[in-house]
PDB file of C-alpha atoms in Angstrom:
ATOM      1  CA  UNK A  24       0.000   0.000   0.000  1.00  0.00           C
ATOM      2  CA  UNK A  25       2.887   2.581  -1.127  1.00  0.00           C
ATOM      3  CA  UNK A  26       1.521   6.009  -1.131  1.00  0.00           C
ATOM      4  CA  UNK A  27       3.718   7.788  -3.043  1.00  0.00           C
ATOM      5  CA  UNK A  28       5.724   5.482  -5.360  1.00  0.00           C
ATOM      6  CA  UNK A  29       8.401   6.333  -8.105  1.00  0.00           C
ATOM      7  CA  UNK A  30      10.110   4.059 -10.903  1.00  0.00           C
ATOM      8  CA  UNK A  31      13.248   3.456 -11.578  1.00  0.00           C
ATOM      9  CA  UNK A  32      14.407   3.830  -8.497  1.00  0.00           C
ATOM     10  CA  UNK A  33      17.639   3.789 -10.083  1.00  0.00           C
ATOM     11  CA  UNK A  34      18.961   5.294 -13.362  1.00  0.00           C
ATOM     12  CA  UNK A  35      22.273   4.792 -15.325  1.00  0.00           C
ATOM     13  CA  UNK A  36      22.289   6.751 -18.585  1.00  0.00           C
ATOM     14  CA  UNK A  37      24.497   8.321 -21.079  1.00  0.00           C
ATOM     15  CA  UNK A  38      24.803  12.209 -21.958  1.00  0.00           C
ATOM     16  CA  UNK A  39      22.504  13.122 -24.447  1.00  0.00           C
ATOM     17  CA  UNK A  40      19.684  10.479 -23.789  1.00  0.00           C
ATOM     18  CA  UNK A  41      16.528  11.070 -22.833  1.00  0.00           C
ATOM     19  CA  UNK A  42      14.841   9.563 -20.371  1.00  0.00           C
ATOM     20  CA  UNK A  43      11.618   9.594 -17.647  1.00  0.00           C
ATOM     21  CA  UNK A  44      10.887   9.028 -14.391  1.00  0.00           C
ATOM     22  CA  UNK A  45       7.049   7.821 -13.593  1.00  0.00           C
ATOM     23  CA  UNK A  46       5.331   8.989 -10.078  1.00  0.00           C
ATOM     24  CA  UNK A  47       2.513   7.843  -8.825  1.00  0.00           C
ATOM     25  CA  UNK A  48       0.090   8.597  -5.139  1.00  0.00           C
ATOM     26  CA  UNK A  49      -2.442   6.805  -3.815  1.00  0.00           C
ATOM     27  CA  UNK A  50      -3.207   9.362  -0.838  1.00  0.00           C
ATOM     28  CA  UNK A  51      -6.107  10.934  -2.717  1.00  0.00           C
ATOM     29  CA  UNK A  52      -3.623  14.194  -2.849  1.00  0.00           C
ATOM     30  CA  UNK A  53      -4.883  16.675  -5.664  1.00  0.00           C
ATOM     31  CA  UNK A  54      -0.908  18.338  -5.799  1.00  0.00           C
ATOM     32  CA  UNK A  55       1.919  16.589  -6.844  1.00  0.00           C
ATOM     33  CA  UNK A  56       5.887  17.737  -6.956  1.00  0.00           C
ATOM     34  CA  UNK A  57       8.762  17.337  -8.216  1.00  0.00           C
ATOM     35  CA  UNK A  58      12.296  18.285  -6.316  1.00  0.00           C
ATOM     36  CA  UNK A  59      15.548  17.921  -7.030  1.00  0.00           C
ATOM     37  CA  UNK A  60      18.284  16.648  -4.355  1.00  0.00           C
ATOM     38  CA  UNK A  61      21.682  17.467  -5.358  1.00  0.00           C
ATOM     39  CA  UNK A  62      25.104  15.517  -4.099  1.00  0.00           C
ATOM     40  CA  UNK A  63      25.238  17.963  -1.379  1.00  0.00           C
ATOM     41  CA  UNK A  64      21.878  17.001  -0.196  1.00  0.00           C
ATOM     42  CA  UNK A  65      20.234  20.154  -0.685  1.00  0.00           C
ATOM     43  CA  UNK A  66      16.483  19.420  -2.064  1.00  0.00           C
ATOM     44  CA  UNK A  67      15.059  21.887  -4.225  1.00  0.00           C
ATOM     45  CA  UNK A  68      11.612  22.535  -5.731  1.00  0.00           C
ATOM     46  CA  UNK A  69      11.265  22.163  -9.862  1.00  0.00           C
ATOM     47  CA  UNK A  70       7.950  21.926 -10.287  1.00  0.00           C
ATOM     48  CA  UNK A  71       4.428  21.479  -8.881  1.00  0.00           C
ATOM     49  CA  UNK A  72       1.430  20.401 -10.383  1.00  0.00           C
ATOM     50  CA  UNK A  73      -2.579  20.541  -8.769  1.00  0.00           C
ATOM     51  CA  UNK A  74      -5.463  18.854 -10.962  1.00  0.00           C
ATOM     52  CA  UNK A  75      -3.289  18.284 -13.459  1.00  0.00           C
ATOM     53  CA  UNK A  76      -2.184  21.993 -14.195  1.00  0.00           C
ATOM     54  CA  UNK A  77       1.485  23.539 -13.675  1.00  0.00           C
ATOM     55  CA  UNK A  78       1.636  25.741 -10.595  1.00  0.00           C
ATOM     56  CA  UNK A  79       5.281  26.361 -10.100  1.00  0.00           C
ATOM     57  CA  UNK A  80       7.939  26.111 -12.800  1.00  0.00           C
ATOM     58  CA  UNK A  81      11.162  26.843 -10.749  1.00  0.00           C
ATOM     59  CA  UNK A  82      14.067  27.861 -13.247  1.00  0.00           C
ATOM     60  CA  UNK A  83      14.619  24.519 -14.611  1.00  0.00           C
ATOM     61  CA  UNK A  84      16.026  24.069 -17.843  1.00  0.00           C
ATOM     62  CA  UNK A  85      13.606  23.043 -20.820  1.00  0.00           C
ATOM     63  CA  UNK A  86      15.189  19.864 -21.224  1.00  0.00           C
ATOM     64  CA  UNK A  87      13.282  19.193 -18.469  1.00  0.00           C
ATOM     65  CA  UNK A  88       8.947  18.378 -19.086  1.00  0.00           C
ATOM     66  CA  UNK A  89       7.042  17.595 -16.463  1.00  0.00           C
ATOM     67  CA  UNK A  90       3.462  15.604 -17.465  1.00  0.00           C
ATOM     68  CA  UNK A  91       0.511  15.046 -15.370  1.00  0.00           C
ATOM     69  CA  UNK A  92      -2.118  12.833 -16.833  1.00  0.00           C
ATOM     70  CA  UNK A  93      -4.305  12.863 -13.926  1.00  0.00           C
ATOM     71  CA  UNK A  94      -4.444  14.184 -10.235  1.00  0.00           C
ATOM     72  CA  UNK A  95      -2.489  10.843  -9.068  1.00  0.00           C
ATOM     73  CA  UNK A  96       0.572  10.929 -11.494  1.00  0.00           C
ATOM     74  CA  UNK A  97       2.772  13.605 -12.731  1.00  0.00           C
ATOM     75  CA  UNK A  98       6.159  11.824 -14.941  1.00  0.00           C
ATOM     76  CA  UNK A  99       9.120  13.928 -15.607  1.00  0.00           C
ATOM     77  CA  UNK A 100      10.879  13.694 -18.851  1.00  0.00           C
ATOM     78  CA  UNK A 101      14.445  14.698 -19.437  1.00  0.00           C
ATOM     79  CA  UNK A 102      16.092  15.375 -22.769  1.00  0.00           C
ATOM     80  CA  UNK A 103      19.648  15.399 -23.758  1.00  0.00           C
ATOM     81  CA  UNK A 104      20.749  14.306 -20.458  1.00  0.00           C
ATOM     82  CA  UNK A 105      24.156  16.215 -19.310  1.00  0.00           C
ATOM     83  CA  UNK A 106      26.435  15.262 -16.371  1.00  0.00           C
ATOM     84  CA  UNK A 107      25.324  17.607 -14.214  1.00  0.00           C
ATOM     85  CA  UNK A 108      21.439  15.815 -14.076  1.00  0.00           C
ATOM     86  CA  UNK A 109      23.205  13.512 -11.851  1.00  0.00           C
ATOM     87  CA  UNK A 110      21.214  13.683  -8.678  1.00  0.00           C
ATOM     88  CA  UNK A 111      18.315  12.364  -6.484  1.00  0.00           C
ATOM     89  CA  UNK A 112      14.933  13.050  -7.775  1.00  0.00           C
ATOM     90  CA  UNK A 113      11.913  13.025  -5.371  1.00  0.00           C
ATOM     91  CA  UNK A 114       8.567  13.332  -6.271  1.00  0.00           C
ATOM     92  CA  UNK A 115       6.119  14.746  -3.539  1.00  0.00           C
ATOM     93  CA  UNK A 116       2.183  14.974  -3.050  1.00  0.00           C
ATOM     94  CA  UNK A 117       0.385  16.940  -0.539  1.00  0.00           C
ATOM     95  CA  UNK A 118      -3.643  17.998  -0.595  1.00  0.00           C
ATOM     96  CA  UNK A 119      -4.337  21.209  -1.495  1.00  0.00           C
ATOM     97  CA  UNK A 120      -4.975  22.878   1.607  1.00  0.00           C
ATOM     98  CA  UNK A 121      -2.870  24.912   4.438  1.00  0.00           C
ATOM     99  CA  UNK A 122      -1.878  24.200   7.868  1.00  0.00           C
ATOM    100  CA  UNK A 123      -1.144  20.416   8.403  1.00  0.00           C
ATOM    101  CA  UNK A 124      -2.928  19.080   6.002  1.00  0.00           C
ATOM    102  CA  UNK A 125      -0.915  20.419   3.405  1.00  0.00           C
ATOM    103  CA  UNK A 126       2.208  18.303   4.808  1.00  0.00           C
ATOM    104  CA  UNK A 127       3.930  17.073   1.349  1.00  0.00           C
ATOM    105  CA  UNK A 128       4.879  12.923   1.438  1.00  0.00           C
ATOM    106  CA  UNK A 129       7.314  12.054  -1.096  1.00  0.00           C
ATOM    107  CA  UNK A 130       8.399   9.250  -2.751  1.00  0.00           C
ATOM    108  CA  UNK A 131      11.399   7.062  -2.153  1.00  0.00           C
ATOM    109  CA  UNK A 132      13.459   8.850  -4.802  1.00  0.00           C
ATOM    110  CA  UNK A 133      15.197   8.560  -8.153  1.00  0.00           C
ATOM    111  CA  UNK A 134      18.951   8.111  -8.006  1.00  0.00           C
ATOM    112  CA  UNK A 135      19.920   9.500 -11.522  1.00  0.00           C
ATOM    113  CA  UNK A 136      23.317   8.889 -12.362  1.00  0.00           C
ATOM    114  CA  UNK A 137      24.161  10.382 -16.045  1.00  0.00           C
ATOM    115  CA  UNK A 138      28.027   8.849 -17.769  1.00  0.00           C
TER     116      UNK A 138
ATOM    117  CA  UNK B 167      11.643  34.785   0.393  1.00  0.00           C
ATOM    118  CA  UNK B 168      11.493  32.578   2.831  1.00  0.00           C
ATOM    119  CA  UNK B 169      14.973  31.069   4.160  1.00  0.00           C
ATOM    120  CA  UNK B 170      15.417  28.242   6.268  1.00  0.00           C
ATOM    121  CA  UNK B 171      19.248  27.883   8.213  1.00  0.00           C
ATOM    122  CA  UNK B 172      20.037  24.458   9.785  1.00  0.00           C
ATOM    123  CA  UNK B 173      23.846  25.798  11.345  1.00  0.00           C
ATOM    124  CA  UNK B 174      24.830  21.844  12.468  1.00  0.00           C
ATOM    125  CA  UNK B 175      26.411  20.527   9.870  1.00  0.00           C
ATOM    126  CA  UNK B 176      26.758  17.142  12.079  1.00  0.00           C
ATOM    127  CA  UNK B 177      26.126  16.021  15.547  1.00  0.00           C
ATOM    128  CA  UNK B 178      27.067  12.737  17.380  1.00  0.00           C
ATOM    129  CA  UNK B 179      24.702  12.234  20.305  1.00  0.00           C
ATOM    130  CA  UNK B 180      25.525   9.419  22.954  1.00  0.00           C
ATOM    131  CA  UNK B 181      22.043   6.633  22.843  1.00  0.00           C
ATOM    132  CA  UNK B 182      19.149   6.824  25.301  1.00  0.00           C
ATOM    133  CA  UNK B 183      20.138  10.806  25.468  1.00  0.00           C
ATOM    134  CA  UNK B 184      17.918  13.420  24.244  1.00  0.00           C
ATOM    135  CA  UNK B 185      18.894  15.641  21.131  1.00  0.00           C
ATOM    136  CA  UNK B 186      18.374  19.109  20.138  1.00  0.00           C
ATOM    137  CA  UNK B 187      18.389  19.849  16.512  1.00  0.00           C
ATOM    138  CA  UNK B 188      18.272  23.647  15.293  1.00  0.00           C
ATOM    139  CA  UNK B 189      16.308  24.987  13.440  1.00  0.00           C
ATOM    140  CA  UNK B 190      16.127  29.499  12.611  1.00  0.00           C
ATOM    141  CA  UNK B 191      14.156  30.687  10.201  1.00  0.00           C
ATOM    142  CA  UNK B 192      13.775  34.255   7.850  1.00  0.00           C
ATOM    143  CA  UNK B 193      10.341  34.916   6.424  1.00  0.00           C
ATOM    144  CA  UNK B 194       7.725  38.090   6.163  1.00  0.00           C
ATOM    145  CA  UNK B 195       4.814  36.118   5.986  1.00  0.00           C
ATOM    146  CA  UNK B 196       2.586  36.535   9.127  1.00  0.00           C
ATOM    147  CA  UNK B 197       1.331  32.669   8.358  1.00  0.00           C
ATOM    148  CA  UNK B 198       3.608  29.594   7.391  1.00  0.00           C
ATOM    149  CA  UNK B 199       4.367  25.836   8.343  1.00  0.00           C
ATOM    150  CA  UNK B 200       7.273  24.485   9.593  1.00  0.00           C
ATOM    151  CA  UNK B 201       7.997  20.809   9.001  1.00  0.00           C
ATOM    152  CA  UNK B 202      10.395  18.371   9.622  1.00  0.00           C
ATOM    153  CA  UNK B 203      11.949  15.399   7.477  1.00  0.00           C
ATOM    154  CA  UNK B 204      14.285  12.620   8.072  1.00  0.00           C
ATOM    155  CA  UNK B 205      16.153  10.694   5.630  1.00  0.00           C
ATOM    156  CA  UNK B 206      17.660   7.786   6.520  1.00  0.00           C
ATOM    157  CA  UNK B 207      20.931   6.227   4.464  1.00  0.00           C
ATOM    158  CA  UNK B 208      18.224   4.078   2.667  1.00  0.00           C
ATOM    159  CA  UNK B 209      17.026   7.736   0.984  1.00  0.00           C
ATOM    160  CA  UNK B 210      13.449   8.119   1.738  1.00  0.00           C
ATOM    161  CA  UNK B 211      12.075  11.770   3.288  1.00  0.00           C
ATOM    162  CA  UNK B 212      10.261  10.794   6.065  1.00  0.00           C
ATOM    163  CA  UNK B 213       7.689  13.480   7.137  1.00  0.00           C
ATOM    164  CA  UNK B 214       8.279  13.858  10.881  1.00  0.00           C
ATOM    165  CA  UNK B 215       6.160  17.002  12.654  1.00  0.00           C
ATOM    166  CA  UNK B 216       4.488  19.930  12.023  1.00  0.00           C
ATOM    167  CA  UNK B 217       4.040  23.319  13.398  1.00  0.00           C
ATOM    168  CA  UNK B 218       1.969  25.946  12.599  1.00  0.00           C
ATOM    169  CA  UNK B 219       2.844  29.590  12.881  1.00  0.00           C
ATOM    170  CA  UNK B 220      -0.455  30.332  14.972  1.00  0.00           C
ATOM    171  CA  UNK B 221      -0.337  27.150  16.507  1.00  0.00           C
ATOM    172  CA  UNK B 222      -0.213  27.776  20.449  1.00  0.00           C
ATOM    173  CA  UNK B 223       1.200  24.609  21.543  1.00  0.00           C
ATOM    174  CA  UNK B 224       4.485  23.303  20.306  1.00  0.00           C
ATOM    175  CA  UNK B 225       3.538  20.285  18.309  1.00  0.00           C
ATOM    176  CA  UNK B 226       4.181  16.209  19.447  1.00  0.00           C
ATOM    177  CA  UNK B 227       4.740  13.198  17.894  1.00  0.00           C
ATOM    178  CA  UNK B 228       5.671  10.339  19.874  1.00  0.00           C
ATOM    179  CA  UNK B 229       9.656  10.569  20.924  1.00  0.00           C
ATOM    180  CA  UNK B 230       9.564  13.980  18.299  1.00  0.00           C
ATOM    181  CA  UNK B 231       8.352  17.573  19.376  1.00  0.00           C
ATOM    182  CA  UNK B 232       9.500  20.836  17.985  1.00  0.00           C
ATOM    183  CA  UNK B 233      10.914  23.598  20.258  1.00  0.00           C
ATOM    184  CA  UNK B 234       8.462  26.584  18.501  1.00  0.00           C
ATOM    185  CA  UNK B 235       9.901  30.079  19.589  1.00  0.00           C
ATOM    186  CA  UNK B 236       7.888  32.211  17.000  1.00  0.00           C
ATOM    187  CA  UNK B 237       9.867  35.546  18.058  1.00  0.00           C
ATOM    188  CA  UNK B 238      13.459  34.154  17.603  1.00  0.00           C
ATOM    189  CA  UNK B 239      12.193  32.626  14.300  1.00  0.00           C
ATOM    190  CA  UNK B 240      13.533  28.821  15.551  1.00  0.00           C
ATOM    191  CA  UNK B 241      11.462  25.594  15.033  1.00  0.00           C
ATOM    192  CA  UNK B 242      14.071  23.230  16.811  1.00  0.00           C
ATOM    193  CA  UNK B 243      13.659  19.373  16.672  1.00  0.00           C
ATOM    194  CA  UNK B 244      13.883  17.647  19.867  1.00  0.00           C
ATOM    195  CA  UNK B 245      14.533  13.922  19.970  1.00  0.00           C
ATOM    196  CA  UNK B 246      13.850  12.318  23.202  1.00  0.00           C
ATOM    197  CA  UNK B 247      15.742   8.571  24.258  1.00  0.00           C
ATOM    198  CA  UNK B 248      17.901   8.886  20.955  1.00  0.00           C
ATOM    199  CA  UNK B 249      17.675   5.395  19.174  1.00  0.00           C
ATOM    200  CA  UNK B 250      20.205   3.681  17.136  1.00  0.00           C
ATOM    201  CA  UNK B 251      17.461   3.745  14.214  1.00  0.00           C
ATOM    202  CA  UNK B 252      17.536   8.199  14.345  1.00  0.00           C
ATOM    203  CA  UNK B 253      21.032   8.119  12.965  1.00  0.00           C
ATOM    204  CA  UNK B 254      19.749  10.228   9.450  1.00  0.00           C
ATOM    205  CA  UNK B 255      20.062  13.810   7.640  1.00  0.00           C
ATOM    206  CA  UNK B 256      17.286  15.953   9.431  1.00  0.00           C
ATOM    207  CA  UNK B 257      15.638  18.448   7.250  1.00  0.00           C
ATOM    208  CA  UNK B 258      13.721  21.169   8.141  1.00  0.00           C
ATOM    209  CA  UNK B 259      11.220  23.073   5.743  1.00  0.00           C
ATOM    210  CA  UNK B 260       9.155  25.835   5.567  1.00  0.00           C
ATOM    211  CA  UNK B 261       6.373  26.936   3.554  1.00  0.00           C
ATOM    212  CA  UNK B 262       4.807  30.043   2.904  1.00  0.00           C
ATOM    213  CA  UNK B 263       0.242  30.331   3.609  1.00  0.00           C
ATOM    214  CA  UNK B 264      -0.190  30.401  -0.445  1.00  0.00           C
ATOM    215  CA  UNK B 265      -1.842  26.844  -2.024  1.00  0.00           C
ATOM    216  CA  UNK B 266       0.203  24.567  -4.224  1.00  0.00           C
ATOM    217  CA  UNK B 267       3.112  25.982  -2.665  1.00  0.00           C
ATOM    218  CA  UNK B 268       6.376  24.990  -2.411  1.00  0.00           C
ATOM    219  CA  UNK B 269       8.409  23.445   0.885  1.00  0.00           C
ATOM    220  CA  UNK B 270      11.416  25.526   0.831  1.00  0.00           C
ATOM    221  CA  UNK B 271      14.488  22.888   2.767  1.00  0.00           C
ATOM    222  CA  UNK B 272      17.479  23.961   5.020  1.00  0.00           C
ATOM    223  CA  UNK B 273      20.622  22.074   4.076  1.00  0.00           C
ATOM    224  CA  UNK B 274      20.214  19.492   6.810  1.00  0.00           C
ATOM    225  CA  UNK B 275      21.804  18.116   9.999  1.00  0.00           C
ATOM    226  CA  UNK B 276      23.350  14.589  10.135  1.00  0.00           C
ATOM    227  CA  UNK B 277      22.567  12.976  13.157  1.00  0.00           C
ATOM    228  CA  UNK B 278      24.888  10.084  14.163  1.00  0.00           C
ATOM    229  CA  UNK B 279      23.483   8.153  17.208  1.00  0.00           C
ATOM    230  CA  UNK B 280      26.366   6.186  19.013  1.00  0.00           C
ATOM    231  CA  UNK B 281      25.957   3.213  20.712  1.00  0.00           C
TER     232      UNK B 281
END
């Protein structure tokens, strides 16, 4: 009963391919995320997404295309993959809402490793 | 903006004692949350407590509560009867009273718990 699941959790790739990373929730959450952890640990918002709709597009380069087919998955596509890609992505969903119910779960990550 | 400073780098806390993790925060917002994530060496964010900025009582979970001091702008963590099983990067996070919006993350404290 994963709540916020992401696949691969692991990806090995070469510059210049393109590739995707597929998030799914089952917590009913109408907002989903995407952030970026870098090798320093420091996690970083790149985009957000409610009812299927972009809400925050964080300066992230256009290589980079977030897709949300419904309220329970939002996919992130990369293109021409470059070395510096390399990192942990997490994807988050939270219900659309303040105070405590707007705490954000995320997913157990994306290690993306590009060669 | 809002800014979130985490100023331990590491810590190294003897088990069974009781940790203190800081926390200071910058923001002009009159309203926010305040949360709290652990990530273990497996790499999952695990959500962890939650304060509110109008919240009256500091807020409780189990062996977690959250040292609130709303005028010095700190939201520390406080661990009671450390466990072998806390040794993780804490995060703390803030986010602003908008919808959809986005957690903004200090850069973390690694907690080492020693036996």
């Amino acid at each position: 009963d994963t709540a916020v699941s992401q696949t691969p959790k692991y990806l090995v790739t070469q510059m210049g391919n393109d590739k995707s990373i597929k998030c799914e929730q089952n917590l009913g959450h109408d907002t989903m995320y995407w952030y970026k952890q870098d090798s320093k640990k420091f996690l970083k918002i790149m985009f957000s997404y409610n009812n299927k709709e972009l809400i925050i597009n964080e300066t992230v380069p256009n290589r980079f295309s977030p897709k949300s087919p419904d309220k329970a998955h939002l996919n992130l596509h990369i293109n021409s993959l470059e070395l510096g890609d390399s990192a942990v992505y997490f994807c988050a969903s939270s219900y659309n809402g303040q105070g405590a119910s707007s705490t954000q779960y995320f997913g157990p990550g994306t290690r993306l490793t590009v060669l | 903006a809002q800014k979130i400073t985490q100023t331990q780098p590491g810590m190294f806390v003897q088990e069974k004692e009781a940790v203190t993790l800081d926390c200071t925060y910058d923001t002009s917002d009159p309203s926010y949350g305040l949360f709290w994530y652990k990530q273990p060496s497996s790499g999952e964010m695990i959500f962890l407590i939650y304060q509110g900025s109008y919240d009256q009582q500091n807020a409780t979970e189990g062996r977690y509560s959250l040292n609130f001091q709303k005028a010095r702008k700190s939201a520390n963590l406080v661990i009671s009867a450390s466990q072998l099983g806390d040794s993780a990067m804490y995060f703390c996070a803030m986010r602003p009273p908008l919808l959809n919006e986005k957690l903004t993350f200090g850069t973390g404290t690694r907690l080492t718990i020693i036996p």
